[in-house]
């Protein structure tokens, strides 16, 4: 049977664009549909704009530190409008680059929402298009819980476009997005309260990292309240009134929810054609990203494996090589490094101590908590933390965790070592770079013994 295309991709985010580009380079005739802006969550309303805002928010601390290093910094002020305008300009530039990538790789773009008609047919607007293979790469979107007055709240999407900078902000949640945005607003001068419903933020991270970061962000001025959750939100003349479940009432200018993201599968017509979904709406996939319909694949956040851009990109490349390159392979989801762009940053790869004990039984722990050198002149109280988890039986380092400046940059390289199954002896044989925070990774010799 003749099809219009070899591959039709739904969703032009990180995973979809990479899969379409590689498939095309392997000889496939490819089209892609996007209902919003080409680039997807990471480029348009996620990693990229977020990191630009993180850079912006860090200056307040840098200006303060500068004095101890002999600088006289004049009066400083910040223009949120200018930051947002400059950030938008950069996002527009990246959006154009993504269009160029599609053009240069002969990937035809259909601007509009695509839905599935049958296992080989997609509808975009009034057009029906056929393809031998279909790739679902529709990503995810913020979940806003059902709280009275939730219509007054924003998600990270709106936080990136606020017309006015809020001087008082409540951030709800304790995951990646919540801690990152709490840090952004705090650094830019807002009075920030972060509400987390359970015991400690960053659930799923190593417990030492959770506790260390919680203490660091509080030192920086974030009012972190655990076991706290809004019960209702009301608009008042001066802003918003937020009543917590424990009856406390807070006044704020903005309330941002970062309470998780949901895979974008609603209304695509997936189940009608036999593509099975998980209970949370994510597309069920085999390790090679094939769905329960054999010519339909899915990559990225919509599959709810690991919701990170570089993971979606790897999955997209593995898909293209499997289907069009004659090199079947599944992405390896083990030891994926990641960073939280909180202030200070968190970098993590491999297992938490708890997970390692469960899998390996006996583990050795190395940890170090110290004052970064930069703080020696400023008198600042910020601390850094490094932790390694080693399987006693094999001496292999199975987890590495860093909290501190540049943790994201450092963990990238440590990730290679874990991928290579490096042993603690090999870490020890590596000479440190002095003076640096990273040298701690290769200089810790004393096993941690719980007192
Ligand atoms: P997460 O799932 O990481 O965190 C959600 C948070 O909201 C948790 O603290 C959760 O609490 C809390 N929560 C969930 N539901 C409710 C509710 N109804 N009421 C109150 N609190 C609630 O989601 P995020 O939105 O922060 O991020 C989504 C994903 O995006 C991340 O998991 C990550 O993979 C990716 N991401 C990665 C980044 C990076 O690499 N730097 C940056 C941003 C996002 P509890 O712990 O109790 O469940």
GROMACS .gro file of N, CA, C and O and ligand atoms in nm, residues 50 145 172-178 180 196-198 203 229 258-261 307-308 338-341, ligand 1:
model
  148
   50UNK      N    1   1.357   2.872   3.160
   50UNK     CA    2   1.381   2.855   3.304
   50UNK      C    3   1.526   2.885   3.339
   50UNK      O    4   1.555   2.960   3.432
  145UNK      N    5  -0.432   2.080   4.052
  145UNK     CA    6  -0.530   2.004   4.129
  145UNK      C    7  -0.661   2.080   4.148
  145UNK      O    8  -0.668   2.202   4.127
  172UNK      N    9   0.359   2.605   4.511
  172UNK     CA   10   0.306   2.480   4.567
  172UNK      C   11   0.373   2.361   4.499
  172UNK      O   12   0.374   2.353   4.377
  173UNK      N   13   0.428   2.270   4.579
  173UNK     CA   14   0.494   2.151   4.524
  173UNK      C   15   0.636   2.142   4.576
  173UNK      O   16   0.691   2.240   4.627
  174UNK      N   17   0.694   2.023   4.562
  174UNK     CA   18   0.830   2.004   4.612
  174UNK      C   19   0.919   1.934   4.511
  174UNK      O   20   1.023   1.881   4.547
  175UNK      N   21   0.878   1.933   4.384
  175UNK     CA   22   0.957   1.866   4.280
  175UNK      C   23   1.054   1.962   4.212
  175UNK      O   24   1.078   2.073   4.260
  176UNK      N   25   1.109   1.916   4.099
  176UNK     CA   26   1.205   1.995   4.021
  176UNK      C   27   1.155   2.138   3.997
  176UNK      O   28   1.223   2.235   4.025
  177UNK      N   29   1.034   2.146   3.941
  177UNK     CA   30   0.987   2.277   3.896
  177UNK      C   31   0.963   2.371   4.014
  177UNK      O   32   0.999   2.489   4.010
  178UNK      N   33   0.905   2.317   4.122
  178UNK     CA   34   0.877   2.401   4.239
  178UNK      C   35   1.005   2.459   4.298
  178UNK      O   36   1.012   2.581   4.323
  180UNK      N   37   1.294   2.498   4.158
  180UNK     CA   38   1.361   2.587   4.063
  180UNK      C   39   1.295   2.725   4.062
  180UNK      O   40   1.363   2.828   4.067
  196UNK      N   41   0.483   2.249   5.071
  196UNK     CA   42   0.496   2.110   5.028
  196UNK      C   43   0.407   2.023   5.115
  196UNK      O   44   0.410   2.032   5.237
  197UNK      N   45   0.331   1.935   5.050
  197UNK     CA   46   0.226   1.862   5.122
  197UNK      C   47   0.277   1.754   5.215
  197UNK      O   48   0.206   1.711   5.305
  198UNK      N   49   0.399   1.705   5.191
  198UNK     CA   50   0.446   1.592   5.269
  198UNK      C   51   0.568   1.631   5.354
  198UNK      O   52   0.585   1.747   5.390
  203UNK      N   53   1.107   1.448   4.665
  203UNK     CA   54   1.082   1.306   4.692
  203UNK      C   55   1.148   1.222   4.582
  203UNK      O   56   1.145   1.259   4.465
  229UNK      N   57  -0.059   2.264   5.250
  229UNK     CA   58  -0.123   2.261   5.119
  229UNK      C   59  -0.242   2.358   5.120
  229UNK      O   60  -0.312   2.366   5.221
  258UNK      N   61   0.327   2.376   4.097
  258UNK     CA   62   0.419   2.289   4.024
  258UNK      C   63   0.399   2.151   4.081
  258UNK      O   64   0.482   2.096   4.150
  259UNK      N   65   0.279   2.098   4.054
  259UNK     CA   66   0.236   1.975   4.120
  259UNK      C   67   0.234   1.858   4.022
  259UNK      O   68   0.145   1.772   4.028
  260UNK      N   69   0.329   1.856   3.934
  260UNK     CA   70   0.342   1.742   3.843
  260UNK      C   71   0.289   1.773   3.704
  260UNK      O   72   0.225   1.877   3.682
  261UNK      N   73   0.321   1.683   3.612
  261UNK     CA   74   0.279   1.701   3.474
  261UNK      C   75   0.209   1.574   3.425
  261UNK      O   76   0.237   1.465   3.473
  307UNK      N   77   1.112   1.192   3.249
  307UNK     CA   78   1.068   1.314   3.180
  307UNK      C   79   1.182   1.416   3.169
  307UNK      O   80   1.184   1.514   3.242
  308UNK      N   81   1.276   1.387   3.083
  308UNK     CA   82   1.389   1.479   3.062
  308UNK      C   83   1.414   1.491   2.912
  308UNK      O   84   1.409   1.390   2.840
  338UNK      N   85   2.095   1.381   3.609
  338UNK     CA   86   2.005   1.496   3.594
  338UNK      C   87   2.042   1.601   3.697
  338UNK      O   88   2.116   1.574   3.792
  339UNK      N   89   1.993   1.721   3.673
  339UNK     CA   90   2.023   1.831   3.763
  339UNK      C   91   1.896   1.906   3.795
  339UNK      O   92   1.805   1.916   3.712
  340UNK      N   93   1.889   1.958   3.914
  340UNK     CA   94   1.782   2.049   3.950
  340UNK      C   95   1.847   2.187   3.957
  340UNK      O   96   1.945   2.205   4.030
  341UNK      N   97   1.793   2.283   3.881
  341UNK     CA   98   1.854   2.416   3.881
  341UNK      C   99   1.797   2.501   3.994
  341UNK      O  100   1.746   2.611   3.975
  452LIG     P1  101   0.727   1.638   4.012
  452LIG     O1  102   0.646   1.517   3.987
  452LIG     O2  103   0.874   1.631   4.013
  452LIG     O3  104   0.681   1.706   4.148
  452LIG     C1  105   0.548   1.732   4.177
  452LIG     C2  106   0.538   1.786   4.318
  452LIG     O4  107   0.406   1.830   4.345
  452LIG     C3  108   0.573   1.684   4.423
  452LIG     O5  109   0.642   1.749   4.526
  452LIG     C4  110   0.436   1.634   4.469
  452LIG     O6  111   0.435   1.591   4.601
  452LIG     C5  112   0.356   1.761   4.458
  452LIG     N1  113   0.213   1.737   4.432
  452LIG     C6  114   0.159   1.651   4.342
  452LIG     N2  115   0.026   1.660   4.343
  452LIG     C7  116  -0.008   1.750   4.438
  452LIG     C8  117  -0.129   1.801   4.487
  452LIG     N3  118  -0.246   1.760   4.438
  452LIG     N4  119  -0.125   1.894   4.585
  452LIG     C9  120  -0.006   1.936   4.635
  452LIG     N5  121   0.111   1.891   4.593
  452LIG    C10  122   0.113   1.799   4.495
  452LIG     O7  123   0.673   1.739   3.903
  452LIG     P2  124   0.728   1.875   3.845
  452LIG     O8  125   0.604   1.941   3.797
  452LIG     O9  126   0.816   1.949   3.939
  452LIG    O10  127   0.819   1.828   3.724
  452LIG    C11  128   0.776   1.732   3.630
  452LIG    C12  129   0.892   1.659   3.569
  452LIG    O11  130   0.958   1.744   3.477
  452LIG    C13  131   1.002   1.618   3.667
  452LIG    O12  132   0.976   1.497   3.728
  452LIG    C14  133   1.123   1.613   3.582
  452LIG    O13  134   1.137   1.486   3.525
  452LIG    C15  135   1.096   1.715   3.473
  452LIG     N6  136   1.174   1.838   3.498
  452LIG    C16  137   1.310   1.832   3.494
  452LIG    C17  138   1.385   1.945   3.518
  452LIG    C18  139   1.534   1.936   3.515
  452LIG    O14  140   1.587   1.840   3.462
  452LIG     N7  141   1.604   2.032   3.574
  452LIG    C19  142   1.324   2.073   3.545
  452LIG    C20  143   1.181   2.068   3.548
  452LIG    C21  144   1.109   1.955   3.524
  452LIG     P3  145   0.473   1.441   4.643
  452LIG    O15  146   0.623   1.438   4.654
  452LIG    O16  147   0.407   1.422   4.776
  452LIG    O17  148   0.421   1.352   4.538
   0.00000   0.00000   0.00000
